[in-house]
C-alpha positions as a LaTeX table, in Angstrom:
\begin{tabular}{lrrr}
\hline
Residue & $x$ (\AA) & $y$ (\AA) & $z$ (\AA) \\
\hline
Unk1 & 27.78 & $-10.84$ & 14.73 \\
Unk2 & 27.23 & $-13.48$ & 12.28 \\
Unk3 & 25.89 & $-16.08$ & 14.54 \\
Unk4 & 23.82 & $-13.23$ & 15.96 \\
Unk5 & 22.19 & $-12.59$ & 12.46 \\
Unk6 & 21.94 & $-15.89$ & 11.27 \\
Unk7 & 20.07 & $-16.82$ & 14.79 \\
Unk8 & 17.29 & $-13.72$ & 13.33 \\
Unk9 & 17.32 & $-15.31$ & 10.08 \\
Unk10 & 15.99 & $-18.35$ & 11.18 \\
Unk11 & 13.95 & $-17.21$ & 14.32 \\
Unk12 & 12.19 & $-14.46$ & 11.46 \\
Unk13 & 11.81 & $-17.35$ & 9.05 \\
Unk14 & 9.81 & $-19.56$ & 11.60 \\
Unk15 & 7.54 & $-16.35$ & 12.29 \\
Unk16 & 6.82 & $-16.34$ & 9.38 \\
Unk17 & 6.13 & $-19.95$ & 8.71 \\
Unk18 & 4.09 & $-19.50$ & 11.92 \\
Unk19 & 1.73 & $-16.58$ & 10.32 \\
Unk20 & 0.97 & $-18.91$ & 6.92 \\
Unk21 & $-0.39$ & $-21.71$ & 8.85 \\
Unk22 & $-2.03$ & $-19.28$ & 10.85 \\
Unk23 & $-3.71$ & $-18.57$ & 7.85 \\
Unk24 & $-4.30$ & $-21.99$ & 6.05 \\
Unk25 & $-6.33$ & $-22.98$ & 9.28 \\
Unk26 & $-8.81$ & $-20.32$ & 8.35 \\
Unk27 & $-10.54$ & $-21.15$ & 5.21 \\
Unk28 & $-12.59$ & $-18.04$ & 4.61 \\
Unk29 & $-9.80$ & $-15.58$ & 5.28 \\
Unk30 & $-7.70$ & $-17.42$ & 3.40 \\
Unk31 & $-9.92$ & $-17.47$ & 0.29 \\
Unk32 & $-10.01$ & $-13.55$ & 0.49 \\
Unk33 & $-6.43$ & $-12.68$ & 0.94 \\
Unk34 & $-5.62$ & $-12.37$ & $-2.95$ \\
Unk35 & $-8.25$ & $-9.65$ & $-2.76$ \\
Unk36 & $-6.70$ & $-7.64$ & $-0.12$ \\
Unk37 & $-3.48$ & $-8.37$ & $-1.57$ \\
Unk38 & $-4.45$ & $-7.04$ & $-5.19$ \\
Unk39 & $-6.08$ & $-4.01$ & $-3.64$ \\
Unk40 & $-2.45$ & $-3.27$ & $-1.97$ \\
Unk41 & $-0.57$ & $-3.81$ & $-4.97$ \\
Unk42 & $-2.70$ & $-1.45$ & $-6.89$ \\
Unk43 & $-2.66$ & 1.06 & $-4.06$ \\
Unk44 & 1.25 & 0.85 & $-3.98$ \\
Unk45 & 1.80 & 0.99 & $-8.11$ \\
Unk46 & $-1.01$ & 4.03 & $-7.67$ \\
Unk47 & 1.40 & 5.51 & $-4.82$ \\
Unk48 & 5.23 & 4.83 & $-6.80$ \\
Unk49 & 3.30 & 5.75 & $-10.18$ \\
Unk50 & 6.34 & 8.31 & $-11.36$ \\
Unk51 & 9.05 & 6.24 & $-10.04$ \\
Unk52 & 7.59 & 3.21 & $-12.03$ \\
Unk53 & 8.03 & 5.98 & $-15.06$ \\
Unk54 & 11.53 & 7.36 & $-14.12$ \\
Unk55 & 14.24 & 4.90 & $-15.79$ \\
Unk56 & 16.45 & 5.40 & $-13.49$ \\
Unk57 & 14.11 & 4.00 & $-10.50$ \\
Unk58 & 12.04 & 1.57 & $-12.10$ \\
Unk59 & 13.99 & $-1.39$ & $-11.04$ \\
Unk60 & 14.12 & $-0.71$ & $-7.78$ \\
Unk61 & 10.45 & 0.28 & $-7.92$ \\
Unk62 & 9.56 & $-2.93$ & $-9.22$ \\
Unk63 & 11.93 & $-5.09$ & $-6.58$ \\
Unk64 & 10.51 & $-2.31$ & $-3.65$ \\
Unk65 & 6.61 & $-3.41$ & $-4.94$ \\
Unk66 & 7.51 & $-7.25$ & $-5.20$ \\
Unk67 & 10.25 & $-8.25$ & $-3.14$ \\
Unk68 & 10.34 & $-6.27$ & 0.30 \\
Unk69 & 6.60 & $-4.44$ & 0.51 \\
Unk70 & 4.34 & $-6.20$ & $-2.13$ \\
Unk71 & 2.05 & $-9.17$ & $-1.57$ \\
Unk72 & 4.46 & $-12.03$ & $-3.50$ \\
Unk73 & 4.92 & $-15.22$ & $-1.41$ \\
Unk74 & 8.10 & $-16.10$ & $-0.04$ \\
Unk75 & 6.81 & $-19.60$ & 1.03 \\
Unk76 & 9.49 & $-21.18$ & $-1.30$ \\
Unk77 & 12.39 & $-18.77$ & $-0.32$ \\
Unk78 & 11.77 & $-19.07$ & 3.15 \\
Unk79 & 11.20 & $-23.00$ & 3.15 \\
Unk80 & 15.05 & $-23.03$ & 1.30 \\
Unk81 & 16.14 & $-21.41$ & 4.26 \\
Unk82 & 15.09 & $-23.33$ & 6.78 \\
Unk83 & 15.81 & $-26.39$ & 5.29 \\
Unk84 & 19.47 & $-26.16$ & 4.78 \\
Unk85 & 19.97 & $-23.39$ & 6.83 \\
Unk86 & 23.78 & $-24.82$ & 8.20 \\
Unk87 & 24.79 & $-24.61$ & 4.13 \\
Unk88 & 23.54 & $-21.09$ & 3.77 \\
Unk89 & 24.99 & $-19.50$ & 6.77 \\
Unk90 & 28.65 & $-21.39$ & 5.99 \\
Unk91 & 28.58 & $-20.15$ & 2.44 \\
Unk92 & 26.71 & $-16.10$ & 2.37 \\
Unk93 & 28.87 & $-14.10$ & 4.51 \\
Unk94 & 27.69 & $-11.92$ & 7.38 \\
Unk95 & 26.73 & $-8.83$ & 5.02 \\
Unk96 & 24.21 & $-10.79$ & 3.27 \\
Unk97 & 22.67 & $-12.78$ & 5.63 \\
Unk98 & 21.73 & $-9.65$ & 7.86 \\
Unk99 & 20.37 & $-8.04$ & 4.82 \\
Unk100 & 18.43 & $-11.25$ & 4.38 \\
Unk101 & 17.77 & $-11.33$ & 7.99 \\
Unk102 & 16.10 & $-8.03$ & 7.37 \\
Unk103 & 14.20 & $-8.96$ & 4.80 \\
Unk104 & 12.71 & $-12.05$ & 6.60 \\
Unk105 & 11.57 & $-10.20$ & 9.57 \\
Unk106 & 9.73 & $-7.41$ & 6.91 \\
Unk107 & 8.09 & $-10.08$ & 5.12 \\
Unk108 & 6.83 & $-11.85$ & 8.38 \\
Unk109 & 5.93 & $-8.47$ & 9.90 \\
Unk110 & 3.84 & $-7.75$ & 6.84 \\
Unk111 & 2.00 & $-11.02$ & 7.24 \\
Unk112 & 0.88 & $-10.68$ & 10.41 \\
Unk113 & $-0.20$ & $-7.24$ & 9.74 \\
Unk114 & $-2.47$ & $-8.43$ & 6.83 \\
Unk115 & $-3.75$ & $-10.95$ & 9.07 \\
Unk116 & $-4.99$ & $-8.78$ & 11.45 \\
Unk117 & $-6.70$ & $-6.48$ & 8.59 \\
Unk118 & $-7.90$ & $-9.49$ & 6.94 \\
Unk119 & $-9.39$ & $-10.35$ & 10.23 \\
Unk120 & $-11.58$ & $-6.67$ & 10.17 \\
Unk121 & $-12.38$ & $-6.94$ & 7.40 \\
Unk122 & $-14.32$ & $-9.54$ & 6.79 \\
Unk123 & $-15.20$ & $-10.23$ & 10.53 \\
Unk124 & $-15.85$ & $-6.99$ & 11.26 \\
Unk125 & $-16.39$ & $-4.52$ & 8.36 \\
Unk126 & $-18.29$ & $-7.70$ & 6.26 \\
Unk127 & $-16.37$ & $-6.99$ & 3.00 \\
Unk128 & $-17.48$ & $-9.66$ & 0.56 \\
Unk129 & $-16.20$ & $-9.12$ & $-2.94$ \\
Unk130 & $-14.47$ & $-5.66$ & $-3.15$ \\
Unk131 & $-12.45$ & $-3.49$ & $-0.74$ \\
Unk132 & $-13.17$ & 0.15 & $-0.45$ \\
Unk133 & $-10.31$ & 2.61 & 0.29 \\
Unk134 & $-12.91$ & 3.88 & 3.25 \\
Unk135 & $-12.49$ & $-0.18$ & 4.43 \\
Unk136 & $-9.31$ & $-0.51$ & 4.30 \\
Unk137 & $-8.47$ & 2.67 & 6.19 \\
Unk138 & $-11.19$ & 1.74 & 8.86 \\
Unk139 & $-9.99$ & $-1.75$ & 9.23 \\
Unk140 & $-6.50$ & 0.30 & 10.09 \\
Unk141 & $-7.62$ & 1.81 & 12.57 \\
Unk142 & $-9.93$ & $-0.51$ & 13.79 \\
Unk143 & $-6.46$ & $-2.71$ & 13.86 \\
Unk144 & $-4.64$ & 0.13 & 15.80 \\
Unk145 & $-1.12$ & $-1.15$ & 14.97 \\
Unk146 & 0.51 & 2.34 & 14.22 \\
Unk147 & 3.25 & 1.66 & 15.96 \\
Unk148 & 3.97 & $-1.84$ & 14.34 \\
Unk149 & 3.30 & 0.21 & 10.94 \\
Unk150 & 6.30 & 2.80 & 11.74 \\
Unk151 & 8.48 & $-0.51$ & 12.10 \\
Unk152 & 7.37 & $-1.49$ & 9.18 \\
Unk153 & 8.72 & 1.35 & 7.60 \\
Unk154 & 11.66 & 1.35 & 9.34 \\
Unk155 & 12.24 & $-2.01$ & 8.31 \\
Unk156 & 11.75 & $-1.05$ & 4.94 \\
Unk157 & 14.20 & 2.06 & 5.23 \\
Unk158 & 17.01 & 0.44 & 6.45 \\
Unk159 & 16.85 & $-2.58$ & 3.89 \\
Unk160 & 16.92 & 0.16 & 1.05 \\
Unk161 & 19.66 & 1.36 & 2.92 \\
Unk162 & 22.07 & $-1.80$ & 3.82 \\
Unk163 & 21.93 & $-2.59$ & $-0.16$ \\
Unk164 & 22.48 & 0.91 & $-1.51$ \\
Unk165 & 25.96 & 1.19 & 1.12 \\
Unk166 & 27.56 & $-2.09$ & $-0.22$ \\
Unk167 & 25.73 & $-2.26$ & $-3.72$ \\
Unk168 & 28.93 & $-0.15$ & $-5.15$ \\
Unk169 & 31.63 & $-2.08$ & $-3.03$ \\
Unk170 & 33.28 & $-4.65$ & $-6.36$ \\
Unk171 & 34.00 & $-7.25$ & $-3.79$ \\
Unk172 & 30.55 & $-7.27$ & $-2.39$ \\
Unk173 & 28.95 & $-6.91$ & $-5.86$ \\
Unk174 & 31.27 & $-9.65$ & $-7.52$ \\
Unk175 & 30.94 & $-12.10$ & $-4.44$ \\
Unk176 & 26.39 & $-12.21$ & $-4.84$ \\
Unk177 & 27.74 & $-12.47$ & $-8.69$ \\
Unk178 & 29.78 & $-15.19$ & $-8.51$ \\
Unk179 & 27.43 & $-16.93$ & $-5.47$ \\
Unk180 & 24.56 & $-17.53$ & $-8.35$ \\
Unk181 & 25.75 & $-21.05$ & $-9.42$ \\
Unk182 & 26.54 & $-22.54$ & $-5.78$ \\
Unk183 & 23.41 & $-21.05$ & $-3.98$ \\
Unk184 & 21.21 & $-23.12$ & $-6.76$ \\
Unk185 & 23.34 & $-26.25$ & $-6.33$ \\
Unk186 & 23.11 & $-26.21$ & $-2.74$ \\
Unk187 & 19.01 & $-25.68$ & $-3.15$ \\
Unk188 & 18.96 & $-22.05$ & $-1.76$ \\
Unk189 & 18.32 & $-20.65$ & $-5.65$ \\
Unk190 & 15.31 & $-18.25$ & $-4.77$ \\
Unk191 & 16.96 & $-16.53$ & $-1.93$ \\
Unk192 & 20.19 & $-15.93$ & $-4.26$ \\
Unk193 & 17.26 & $-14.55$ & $-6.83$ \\
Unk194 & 16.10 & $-12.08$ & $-4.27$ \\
Unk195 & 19.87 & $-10.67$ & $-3.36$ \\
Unk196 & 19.98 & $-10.80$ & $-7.40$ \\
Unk197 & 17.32 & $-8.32$ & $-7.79$ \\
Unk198 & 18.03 & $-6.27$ & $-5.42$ \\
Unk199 & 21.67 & $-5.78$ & $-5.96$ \\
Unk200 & 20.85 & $-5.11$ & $-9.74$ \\
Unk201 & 17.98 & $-2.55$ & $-8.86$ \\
Unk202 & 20.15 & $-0.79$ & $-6.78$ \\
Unk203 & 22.92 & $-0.62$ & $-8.56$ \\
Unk204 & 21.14 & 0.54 & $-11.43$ \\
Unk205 & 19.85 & 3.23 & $-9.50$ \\
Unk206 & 23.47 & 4.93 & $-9.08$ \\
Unk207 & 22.59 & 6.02 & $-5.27$ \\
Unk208 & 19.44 & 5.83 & $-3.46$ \\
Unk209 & 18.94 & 8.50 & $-1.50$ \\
Unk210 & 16.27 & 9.61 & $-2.94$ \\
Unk211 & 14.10 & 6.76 & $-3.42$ \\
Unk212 & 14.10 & 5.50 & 0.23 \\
Unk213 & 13.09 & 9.46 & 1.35 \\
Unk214 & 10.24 & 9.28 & $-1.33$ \\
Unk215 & 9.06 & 6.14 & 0.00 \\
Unk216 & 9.54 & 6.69 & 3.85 \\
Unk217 & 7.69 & 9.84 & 3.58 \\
Unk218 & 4.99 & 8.76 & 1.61 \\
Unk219 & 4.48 & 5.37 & 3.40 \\
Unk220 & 4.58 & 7.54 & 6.54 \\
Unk221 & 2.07 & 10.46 & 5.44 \\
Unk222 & $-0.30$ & 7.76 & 4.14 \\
Unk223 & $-0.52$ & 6.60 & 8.06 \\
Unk224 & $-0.57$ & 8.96 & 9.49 \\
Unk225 & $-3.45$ & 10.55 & 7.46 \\
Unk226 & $-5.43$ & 7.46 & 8.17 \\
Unk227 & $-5.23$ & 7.62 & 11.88 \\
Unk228 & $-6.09$ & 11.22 & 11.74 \\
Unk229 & $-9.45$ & 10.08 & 9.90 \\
Unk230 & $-8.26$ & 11.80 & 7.01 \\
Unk231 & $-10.25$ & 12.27 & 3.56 \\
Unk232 & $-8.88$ & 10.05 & 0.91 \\
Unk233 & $-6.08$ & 9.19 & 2.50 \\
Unk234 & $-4.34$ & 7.72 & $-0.41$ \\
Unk235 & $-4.61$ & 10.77 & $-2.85$ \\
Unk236 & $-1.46$ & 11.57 & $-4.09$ \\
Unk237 & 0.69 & 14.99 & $-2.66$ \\
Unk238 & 3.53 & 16.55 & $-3.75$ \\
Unk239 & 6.60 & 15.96 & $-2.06$ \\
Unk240 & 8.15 & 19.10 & $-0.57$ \\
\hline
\end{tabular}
């Protein structure tokens, strides 16, 4: 299985190397993807709100917003990988390089997806200086990638969920511990950063049941309320 994930690491990497260039050879959707980018990040602290309050989940709140589903670039992360990507797969074992794996293919997935909104919006919809929540939902549907978007989730589920099973194993725990100093000597420092973080937000948490439910159904509701042409999709609503 290893060579089988470390085969998706690198094939997820090089998507999405593929989807940045993509980008850098358009100028003027390139010059407007830090606004869609803040608009998401203050739709998603607007959606996590309590669980950015609740001690117990603000960690993994913050690593959810930045690390797996936020708009940070991973340019340098992903560039460590593919350059010394025989080191990396001799020294992580298999555990982490499938969650890593996992991570990759989110992070390119969510590129792309952006893209193709990016694309709408300023192609289509002619957004110049601000994005609308009315926009942003039309350029979703205009984009039509539901199905992509449940993978997204999905993605995003079973990430939260590979960390939070092996989070509380000692070995596991102590091995990402004790990998801090040779992952930055052998140049693969911001990927070890990224385990880092999430190991620590999850552990933190003490079990994380909860969390990924919140955030798979929200995520989820939120879509499908904007392909049902729903009023302000993003409004908040108890979970039941």
């Amino acid at each position: 299985m290893m060579e089988e994930h470390a085969a998706m690491l690198l094939e997820q990497i090089q998507r999405g190397k593929a989807q940045r260039l993509q980008l850098e050879g358009h100028a003027a959707l390139a010059a407007k993807m830090p606004l869609l980018r803040k608009w998401q990040t203050d739709r998603l602290s607007a959606t996590y709100k309590d669980l950015q309050a609740d001690e117990r989940y603000r960690p993994a709140t913050a690593f959810f917003l930045t690390d797996l589903y936020g708009p940070d670039d991973f340019s340098r992360r992903d560039k460590d990988i593919e350059r010394l990507f025989s080191t990396l797969v001799k020294l992580l074992p298999d555990y982490l390089i499938r969650i890593a794996a996992n991570a990759a293919e989110l992070n390119a997935l969510s590129a792309e997806l952006d893209y193709a909104l990016l694309v709408v919006l300023v192609g289509e919809l002619k957004i110049k200086n601000t994005i609308t929540p009315d926009a942003y939902a039309e350029a979703y549907r205009r984009c039509d990638h539901y199905g992509l978007r449940r993978h997204q989730i999905a993605l995003l589920q079973r990430l939260g969920e590979d960390l939070d099973a092996i989070v509380f194993k000692p070995l596991v725990y102590n091995t990402v511990r004790m990998l801090r100093i040779p992952a930055r000597l052998a140049g693969f420092g911001a990927l070890q950063d990224f385990l880092d973080r999430g190991f620590q937000a999850f552990h933190h948490m003490q079990g994380a049941d909860e969390f990924i439910a919140t955030i798979v159904k929200r995520e989820t509701r939120i879509l499908d309320r904007i392909h049902a042409s729903c009023p302000q999709p993003f409004a908040p609503e108890r979970d039941d």
